[in-house]
PDB file of C-alpha atoms in Angstrom:
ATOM      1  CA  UNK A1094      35.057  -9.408  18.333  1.00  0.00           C
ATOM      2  CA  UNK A1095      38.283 -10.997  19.657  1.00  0.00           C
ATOM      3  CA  UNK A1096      38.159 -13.288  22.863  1.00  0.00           C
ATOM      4  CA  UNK A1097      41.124 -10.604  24.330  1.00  0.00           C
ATOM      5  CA  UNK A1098      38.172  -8.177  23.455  1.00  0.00           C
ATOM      6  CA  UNK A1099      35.349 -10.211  25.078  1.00  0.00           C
ATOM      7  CA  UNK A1100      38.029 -10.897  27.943  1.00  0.00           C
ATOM      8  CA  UNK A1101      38.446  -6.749  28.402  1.00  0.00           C
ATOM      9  CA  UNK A1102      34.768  -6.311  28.120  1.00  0.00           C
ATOM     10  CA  UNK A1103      34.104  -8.465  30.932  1.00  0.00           C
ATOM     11  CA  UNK A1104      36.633  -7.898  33.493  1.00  0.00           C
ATOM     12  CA  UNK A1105      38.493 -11.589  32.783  1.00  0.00           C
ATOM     13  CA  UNK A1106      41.682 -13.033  31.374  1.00  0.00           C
ATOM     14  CA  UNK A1107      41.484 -14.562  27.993  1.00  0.00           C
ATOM     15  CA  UNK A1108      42.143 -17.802  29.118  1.00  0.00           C
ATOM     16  CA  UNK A1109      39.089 -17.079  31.397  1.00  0.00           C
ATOM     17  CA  UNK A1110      37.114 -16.321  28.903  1.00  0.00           C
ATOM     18  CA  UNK A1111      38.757 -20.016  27.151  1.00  0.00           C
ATOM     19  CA  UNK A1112      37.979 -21.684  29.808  1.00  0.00           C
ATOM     20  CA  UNK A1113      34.038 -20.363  30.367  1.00  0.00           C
ATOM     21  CA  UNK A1114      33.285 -21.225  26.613  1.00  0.00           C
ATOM     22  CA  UNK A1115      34.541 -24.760  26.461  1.00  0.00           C
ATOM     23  CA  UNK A1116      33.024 -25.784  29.598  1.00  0.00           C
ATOM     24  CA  UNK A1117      36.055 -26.300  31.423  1.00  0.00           C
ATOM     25  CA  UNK A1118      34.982 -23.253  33.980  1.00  0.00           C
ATOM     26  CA  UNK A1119      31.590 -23.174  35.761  1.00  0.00           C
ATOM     27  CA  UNK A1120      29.507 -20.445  33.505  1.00  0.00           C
ATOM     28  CA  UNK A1121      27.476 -19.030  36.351  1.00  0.00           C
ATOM     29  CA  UNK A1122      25.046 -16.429  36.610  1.00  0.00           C
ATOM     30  CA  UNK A1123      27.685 -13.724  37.141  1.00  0.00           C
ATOM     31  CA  UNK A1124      29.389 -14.952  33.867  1.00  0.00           C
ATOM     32  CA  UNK A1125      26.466 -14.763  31.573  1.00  0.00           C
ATOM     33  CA  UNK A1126      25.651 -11.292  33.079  1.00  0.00           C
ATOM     34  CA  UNK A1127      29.095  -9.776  32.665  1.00  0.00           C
ATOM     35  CA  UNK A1128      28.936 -11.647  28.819  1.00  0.00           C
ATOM     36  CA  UNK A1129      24.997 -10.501  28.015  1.00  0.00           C
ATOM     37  CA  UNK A1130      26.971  -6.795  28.639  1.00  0.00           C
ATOM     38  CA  UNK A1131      29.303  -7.068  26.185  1.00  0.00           C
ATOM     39  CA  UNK A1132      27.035  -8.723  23.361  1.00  0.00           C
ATOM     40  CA  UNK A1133      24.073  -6.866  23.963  1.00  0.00           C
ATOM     41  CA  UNK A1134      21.648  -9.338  24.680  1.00  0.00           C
ATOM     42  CA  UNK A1135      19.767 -10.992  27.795  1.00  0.00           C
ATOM     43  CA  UNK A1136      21.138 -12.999  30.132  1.00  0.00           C
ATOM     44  CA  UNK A1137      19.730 -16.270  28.974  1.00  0.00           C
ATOM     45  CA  UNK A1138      20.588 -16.156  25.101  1.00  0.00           C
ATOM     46  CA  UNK A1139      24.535 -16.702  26.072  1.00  0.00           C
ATOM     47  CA  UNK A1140      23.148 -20.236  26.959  1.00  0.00           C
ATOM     48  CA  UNK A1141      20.101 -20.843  25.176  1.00  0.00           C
ATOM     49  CA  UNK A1142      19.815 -19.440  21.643  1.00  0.00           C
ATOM     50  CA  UNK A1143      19.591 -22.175  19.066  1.00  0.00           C
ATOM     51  CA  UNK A1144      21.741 -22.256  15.828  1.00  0.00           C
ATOM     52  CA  UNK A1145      20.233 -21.767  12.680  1.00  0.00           C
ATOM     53  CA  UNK A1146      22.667 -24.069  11.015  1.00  0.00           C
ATOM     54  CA  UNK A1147      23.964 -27.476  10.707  1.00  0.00           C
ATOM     55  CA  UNK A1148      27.303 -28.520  10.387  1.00  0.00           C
ATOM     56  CA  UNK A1149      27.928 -31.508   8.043  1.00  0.00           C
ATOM     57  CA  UNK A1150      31.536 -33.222   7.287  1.00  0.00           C
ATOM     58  CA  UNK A1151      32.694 -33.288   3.495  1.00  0.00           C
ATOM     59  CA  UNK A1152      34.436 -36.454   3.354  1.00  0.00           C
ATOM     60  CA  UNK A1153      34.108 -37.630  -0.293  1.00  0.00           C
ATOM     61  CA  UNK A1154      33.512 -37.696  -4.015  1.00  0.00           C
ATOM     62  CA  UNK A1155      30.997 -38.466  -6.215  1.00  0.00           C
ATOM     63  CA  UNK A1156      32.430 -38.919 -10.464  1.00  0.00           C
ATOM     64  CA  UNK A1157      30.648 -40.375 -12.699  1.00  0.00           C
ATOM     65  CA  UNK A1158      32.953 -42.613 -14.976  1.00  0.00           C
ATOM     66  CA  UNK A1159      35.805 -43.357 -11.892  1.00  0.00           C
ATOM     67  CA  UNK A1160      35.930 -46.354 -11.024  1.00  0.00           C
ATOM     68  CA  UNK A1161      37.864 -47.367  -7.816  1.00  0.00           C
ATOM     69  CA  UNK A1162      37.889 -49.277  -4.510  1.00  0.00           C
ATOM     70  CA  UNK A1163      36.562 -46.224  -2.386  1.00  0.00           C
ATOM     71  CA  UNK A1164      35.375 -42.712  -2.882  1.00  0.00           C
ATOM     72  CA  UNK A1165      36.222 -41.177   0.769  1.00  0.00           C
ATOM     73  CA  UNK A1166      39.008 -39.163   2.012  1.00  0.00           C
ATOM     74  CA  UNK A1167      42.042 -39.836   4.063  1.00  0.00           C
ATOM     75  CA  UNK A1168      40.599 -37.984   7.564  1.00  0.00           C
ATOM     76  CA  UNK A1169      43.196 -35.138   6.673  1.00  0.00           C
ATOM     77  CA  UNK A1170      40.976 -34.272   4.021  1.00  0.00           C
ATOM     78  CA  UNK A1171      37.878 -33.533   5.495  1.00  0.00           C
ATOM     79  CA  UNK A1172      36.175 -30.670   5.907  1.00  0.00           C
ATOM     80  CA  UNK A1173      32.818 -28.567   6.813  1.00  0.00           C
ATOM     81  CA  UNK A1174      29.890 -26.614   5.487  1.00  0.00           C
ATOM     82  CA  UNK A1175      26.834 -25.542   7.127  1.00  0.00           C
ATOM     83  CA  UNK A1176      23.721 -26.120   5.870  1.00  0.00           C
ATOM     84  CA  UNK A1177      20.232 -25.272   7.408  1.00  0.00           C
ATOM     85  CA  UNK A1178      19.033 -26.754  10.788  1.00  0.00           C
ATOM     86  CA  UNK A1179      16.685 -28.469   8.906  1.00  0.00           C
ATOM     87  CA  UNK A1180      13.896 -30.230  11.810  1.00  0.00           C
ATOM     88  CA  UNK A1181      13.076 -33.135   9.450  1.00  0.00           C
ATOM     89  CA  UNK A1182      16.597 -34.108   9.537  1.00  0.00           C
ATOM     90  CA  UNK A1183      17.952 -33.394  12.956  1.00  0.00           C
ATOM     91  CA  UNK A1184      18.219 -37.077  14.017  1.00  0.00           C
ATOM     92  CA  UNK A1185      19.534 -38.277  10.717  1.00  0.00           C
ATOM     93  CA  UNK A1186      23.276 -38.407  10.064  1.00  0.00           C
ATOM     94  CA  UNK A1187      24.351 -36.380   7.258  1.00  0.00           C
ATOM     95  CA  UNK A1188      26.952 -36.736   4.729  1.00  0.00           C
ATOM     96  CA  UNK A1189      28.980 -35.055   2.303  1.00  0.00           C
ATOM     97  CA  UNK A1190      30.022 -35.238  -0.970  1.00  0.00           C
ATOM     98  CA  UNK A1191      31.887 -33.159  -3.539  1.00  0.00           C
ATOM     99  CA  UNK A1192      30.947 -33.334  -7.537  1.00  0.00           C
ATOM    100  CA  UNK A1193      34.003 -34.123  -9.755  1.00  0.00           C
ATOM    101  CA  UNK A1194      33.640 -34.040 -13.102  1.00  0.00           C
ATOM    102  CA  UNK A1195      30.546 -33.317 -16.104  1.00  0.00           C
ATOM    103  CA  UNK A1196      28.269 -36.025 -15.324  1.00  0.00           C
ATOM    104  CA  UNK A1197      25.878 -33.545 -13.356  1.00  0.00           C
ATOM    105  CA  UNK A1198      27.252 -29.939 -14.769  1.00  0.00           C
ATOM    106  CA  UNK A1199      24.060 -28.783 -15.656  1.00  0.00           C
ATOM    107  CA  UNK A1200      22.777 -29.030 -12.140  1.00  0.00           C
ATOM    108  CA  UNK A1201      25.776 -29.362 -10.030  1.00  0.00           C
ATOM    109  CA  UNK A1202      29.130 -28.113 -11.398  1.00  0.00           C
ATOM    110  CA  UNK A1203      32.314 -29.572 -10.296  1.00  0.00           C
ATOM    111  CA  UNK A1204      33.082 -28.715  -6.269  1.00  0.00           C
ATOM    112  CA  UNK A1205      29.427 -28.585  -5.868  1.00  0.00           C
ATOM    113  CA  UNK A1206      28.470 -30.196  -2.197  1.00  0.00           C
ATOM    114  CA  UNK A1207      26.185 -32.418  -2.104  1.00  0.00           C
ATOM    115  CA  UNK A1208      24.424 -32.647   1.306  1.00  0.00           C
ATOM    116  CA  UNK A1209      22.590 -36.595   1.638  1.00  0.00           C
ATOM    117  CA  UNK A1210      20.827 -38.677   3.782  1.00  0.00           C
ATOM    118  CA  UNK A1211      21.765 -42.396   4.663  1.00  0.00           C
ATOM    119  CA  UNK A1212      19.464 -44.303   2.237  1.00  0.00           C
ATOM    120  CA  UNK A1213      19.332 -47.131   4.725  1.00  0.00           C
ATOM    121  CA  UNK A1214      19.242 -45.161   8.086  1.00  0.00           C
ATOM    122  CA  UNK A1215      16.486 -43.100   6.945  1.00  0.00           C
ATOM    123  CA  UNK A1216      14.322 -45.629   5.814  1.00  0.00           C
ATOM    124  CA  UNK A1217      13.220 -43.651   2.608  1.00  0.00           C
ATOM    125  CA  UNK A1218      11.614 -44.565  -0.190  1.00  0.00           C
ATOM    126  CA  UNK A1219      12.508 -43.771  -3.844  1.00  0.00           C
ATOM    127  CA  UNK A1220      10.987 -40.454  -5.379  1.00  0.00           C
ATOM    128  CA  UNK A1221      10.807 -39.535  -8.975  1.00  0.00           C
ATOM    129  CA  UNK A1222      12.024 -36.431  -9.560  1.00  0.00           C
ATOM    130  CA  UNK A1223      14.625 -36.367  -6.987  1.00  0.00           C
ATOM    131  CA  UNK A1224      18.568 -36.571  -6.873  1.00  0.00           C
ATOM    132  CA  UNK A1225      20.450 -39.687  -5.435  1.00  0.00           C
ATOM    133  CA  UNK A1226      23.720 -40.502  -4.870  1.00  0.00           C
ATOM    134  CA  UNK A1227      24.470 -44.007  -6.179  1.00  0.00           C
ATOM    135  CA  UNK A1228      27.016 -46.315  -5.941  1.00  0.00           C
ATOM    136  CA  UNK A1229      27.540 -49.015  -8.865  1.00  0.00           C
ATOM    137  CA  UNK A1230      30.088 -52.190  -8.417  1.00  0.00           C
ATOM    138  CA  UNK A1231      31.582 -53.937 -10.936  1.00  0.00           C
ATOM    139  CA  UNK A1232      32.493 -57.719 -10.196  1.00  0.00           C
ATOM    140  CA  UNK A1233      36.195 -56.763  -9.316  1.00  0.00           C
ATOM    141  CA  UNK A1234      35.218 -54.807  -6.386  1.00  0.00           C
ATOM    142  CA  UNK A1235      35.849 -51.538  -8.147  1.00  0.00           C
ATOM    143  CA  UNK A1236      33.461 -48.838  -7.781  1.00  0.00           C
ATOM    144  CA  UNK A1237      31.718 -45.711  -9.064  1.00  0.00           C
ATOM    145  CA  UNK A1238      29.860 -43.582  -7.029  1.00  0.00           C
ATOM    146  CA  UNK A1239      27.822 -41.092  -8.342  1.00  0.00           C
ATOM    147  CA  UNK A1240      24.785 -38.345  -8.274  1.00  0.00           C
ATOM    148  CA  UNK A1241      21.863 -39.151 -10.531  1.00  0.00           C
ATOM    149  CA  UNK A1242      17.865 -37.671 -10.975  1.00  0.00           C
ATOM    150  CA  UNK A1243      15.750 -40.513 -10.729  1.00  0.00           C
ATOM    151  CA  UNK A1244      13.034 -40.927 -13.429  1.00  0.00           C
ATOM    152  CA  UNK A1245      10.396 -43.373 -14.865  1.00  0.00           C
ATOM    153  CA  UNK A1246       9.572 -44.130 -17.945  1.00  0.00           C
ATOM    154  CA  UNK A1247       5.954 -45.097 -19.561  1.00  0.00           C
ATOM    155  CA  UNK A1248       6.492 -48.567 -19.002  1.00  0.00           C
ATOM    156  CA  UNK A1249       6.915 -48.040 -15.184  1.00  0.00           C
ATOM    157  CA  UNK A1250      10.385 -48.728 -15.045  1.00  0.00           C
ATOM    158  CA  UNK A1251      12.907 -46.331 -12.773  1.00  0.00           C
ATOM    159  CA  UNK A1252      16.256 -44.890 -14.908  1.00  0.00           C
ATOM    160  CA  UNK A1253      19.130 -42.927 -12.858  1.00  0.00           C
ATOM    161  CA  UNK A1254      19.701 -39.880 -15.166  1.00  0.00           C
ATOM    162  CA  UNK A1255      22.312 -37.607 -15.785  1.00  0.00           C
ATOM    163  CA  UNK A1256      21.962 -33.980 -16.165  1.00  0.00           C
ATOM    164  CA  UNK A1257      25.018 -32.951 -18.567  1.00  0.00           C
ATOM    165  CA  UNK A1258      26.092 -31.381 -21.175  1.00  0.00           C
ATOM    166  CA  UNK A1259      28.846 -33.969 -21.836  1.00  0.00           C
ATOM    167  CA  UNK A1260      27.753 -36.402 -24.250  1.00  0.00           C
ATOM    168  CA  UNK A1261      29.844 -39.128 -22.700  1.00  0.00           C
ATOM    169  CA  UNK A1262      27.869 -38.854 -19.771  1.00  0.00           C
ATOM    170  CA  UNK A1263      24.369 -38.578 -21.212  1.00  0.00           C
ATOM    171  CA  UNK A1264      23.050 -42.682 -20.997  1.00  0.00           C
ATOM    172  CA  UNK A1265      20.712 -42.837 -18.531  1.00  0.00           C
ATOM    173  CA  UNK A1266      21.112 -46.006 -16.280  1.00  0.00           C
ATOM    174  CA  UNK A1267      18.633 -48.665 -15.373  1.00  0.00           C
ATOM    175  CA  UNK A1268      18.184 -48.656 -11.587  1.00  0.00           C
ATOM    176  CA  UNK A1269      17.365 -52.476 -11.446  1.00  0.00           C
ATOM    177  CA  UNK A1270      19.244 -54.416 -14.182  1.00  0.00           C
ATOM    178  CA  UNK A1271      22.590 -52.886 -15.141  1.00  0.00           C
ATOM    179  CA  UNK A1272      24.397 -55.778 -17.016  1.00  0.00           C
ATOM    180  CA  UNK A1273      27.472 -53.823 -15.933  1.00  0.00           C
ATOM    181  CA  UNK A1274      27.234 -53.099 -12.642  1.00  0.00           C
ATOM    182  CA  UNK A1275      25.439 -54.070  -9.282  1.00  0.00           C
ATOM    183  CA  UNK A1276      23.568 -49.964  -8.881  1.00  0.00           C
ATOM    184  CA  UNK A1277      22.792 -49.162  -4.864  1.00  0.00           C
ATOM    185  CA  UNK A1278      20.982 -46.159  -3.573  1.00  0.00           C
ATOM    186  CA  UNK A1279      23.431 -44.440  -1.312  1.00  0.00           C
ATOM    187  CA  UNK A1280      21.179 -41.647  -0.022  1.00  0.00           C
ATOM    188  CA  UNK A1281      19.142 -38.846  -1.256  1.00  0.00           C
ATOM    189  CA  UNK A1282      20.635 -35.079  -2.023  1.00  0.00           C
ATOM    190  CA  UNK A1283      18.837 -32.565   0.534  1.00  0.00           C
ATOM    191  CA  UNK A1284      21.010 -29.947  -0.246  1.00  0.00           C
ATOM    192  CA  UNK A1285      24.101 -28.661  -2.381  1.00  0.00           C
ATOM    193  CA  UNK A1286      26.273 -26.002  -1.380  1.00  0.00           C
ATOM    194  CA  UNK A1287      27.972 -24.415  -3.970  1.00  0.00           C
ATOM    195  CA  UNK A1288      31.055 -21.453  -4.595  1.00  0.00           C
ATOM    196  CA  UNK A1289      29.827 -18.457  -6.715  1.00  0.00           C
ATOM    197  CA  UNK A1290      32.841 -17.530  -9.027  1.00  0.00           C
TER     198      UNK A1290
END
């Protein structure tokens, strides 16, 4: 339904109806009345019903193997995907990321979204078993961030592994001695949102 069909439905201009849904216009009883006519529902739901979904801001990249000074977008960039209003996570920040590249293809392939937590800000501790975005620095600065399945071997001792089909991208990497890099726990994956081709 257009807002020049809500507008007819309820008697009001389209700018009216504009106006009412940004909050620039009072929405008073007489509105929601008129607008619970038109979608068929009571009164209070035009106000009140909760969403079912979360939005959450795509904003960077996670490939394995690239190395460089940053891994977000220009603002320009960005975009959106919903995810579910999830109540465990409603007062955490959420972030984006989109897979590039093999390093994850037999979990994630590339364009995959993966929906994470703020390591820090949620206070979290490490899980076997569970999917992390990581970022590793070099000693120039340079960076690669990443999305790895943490693990532990026999000997107690936590790995970052890859789930690909790519032999270049089938080491696993130790989570507290790389000799190559410094490796920090960005956040854990809650949720990837992928395209169906």
């Amino acid at each position: 339904m257009s807002r020049d069909d809500v507008a007819a439905g309820i008697d009001a201009h389209p700018i009216t109806v504009s106006k009412l849904i940004s909050g620039k216009m009072k929405l008073t009883q007489d509105w929601m009345a008129r607008f619970s006519t038109v979608f068929g529902v009571p009164p209070e739901q035009i106000i009140t019903a909760p969403s079912a979904t979360r939005i959450v801001k795509v904003r960077s990249h996670v490939e394995a193997g690239a190395w460089e000074s940053h891994s977000e977008w220009p603002e320009e960039e960005w975009y959106s995907v919903a995810i579910p209003d999830d109540p465990r996570y409603r007062t955490l920040e959420l972030f984006g990321s989109e897979t590039r590249g093999p390093s994850m293809n037999r979990r994630y392939p590339e364009q995959t979204v993966l929906v994470h937590t703020s390591f820090i800000a949620a206070g979290e501790r490490l899980e076997v078993g569970k999917r992390y975005i990581v970022e590793r620095e070099r000693p120039d600065g340079t960076r690669e961030t990443t999305v790895k399945t943490l693990s532990r071997d026999e000997d107690g001792r936590l790995w970052l592994m890859p789930e690909s089909t790519d032999p270049r991208f089938q080491a696993p990497i130790p989570i507290d001695d790389d000799v190559e890099a410094v490796v920090r726990v960005v956040g854990r994956v809650i949720y990837s949102v992928q395209r169906e081709d």
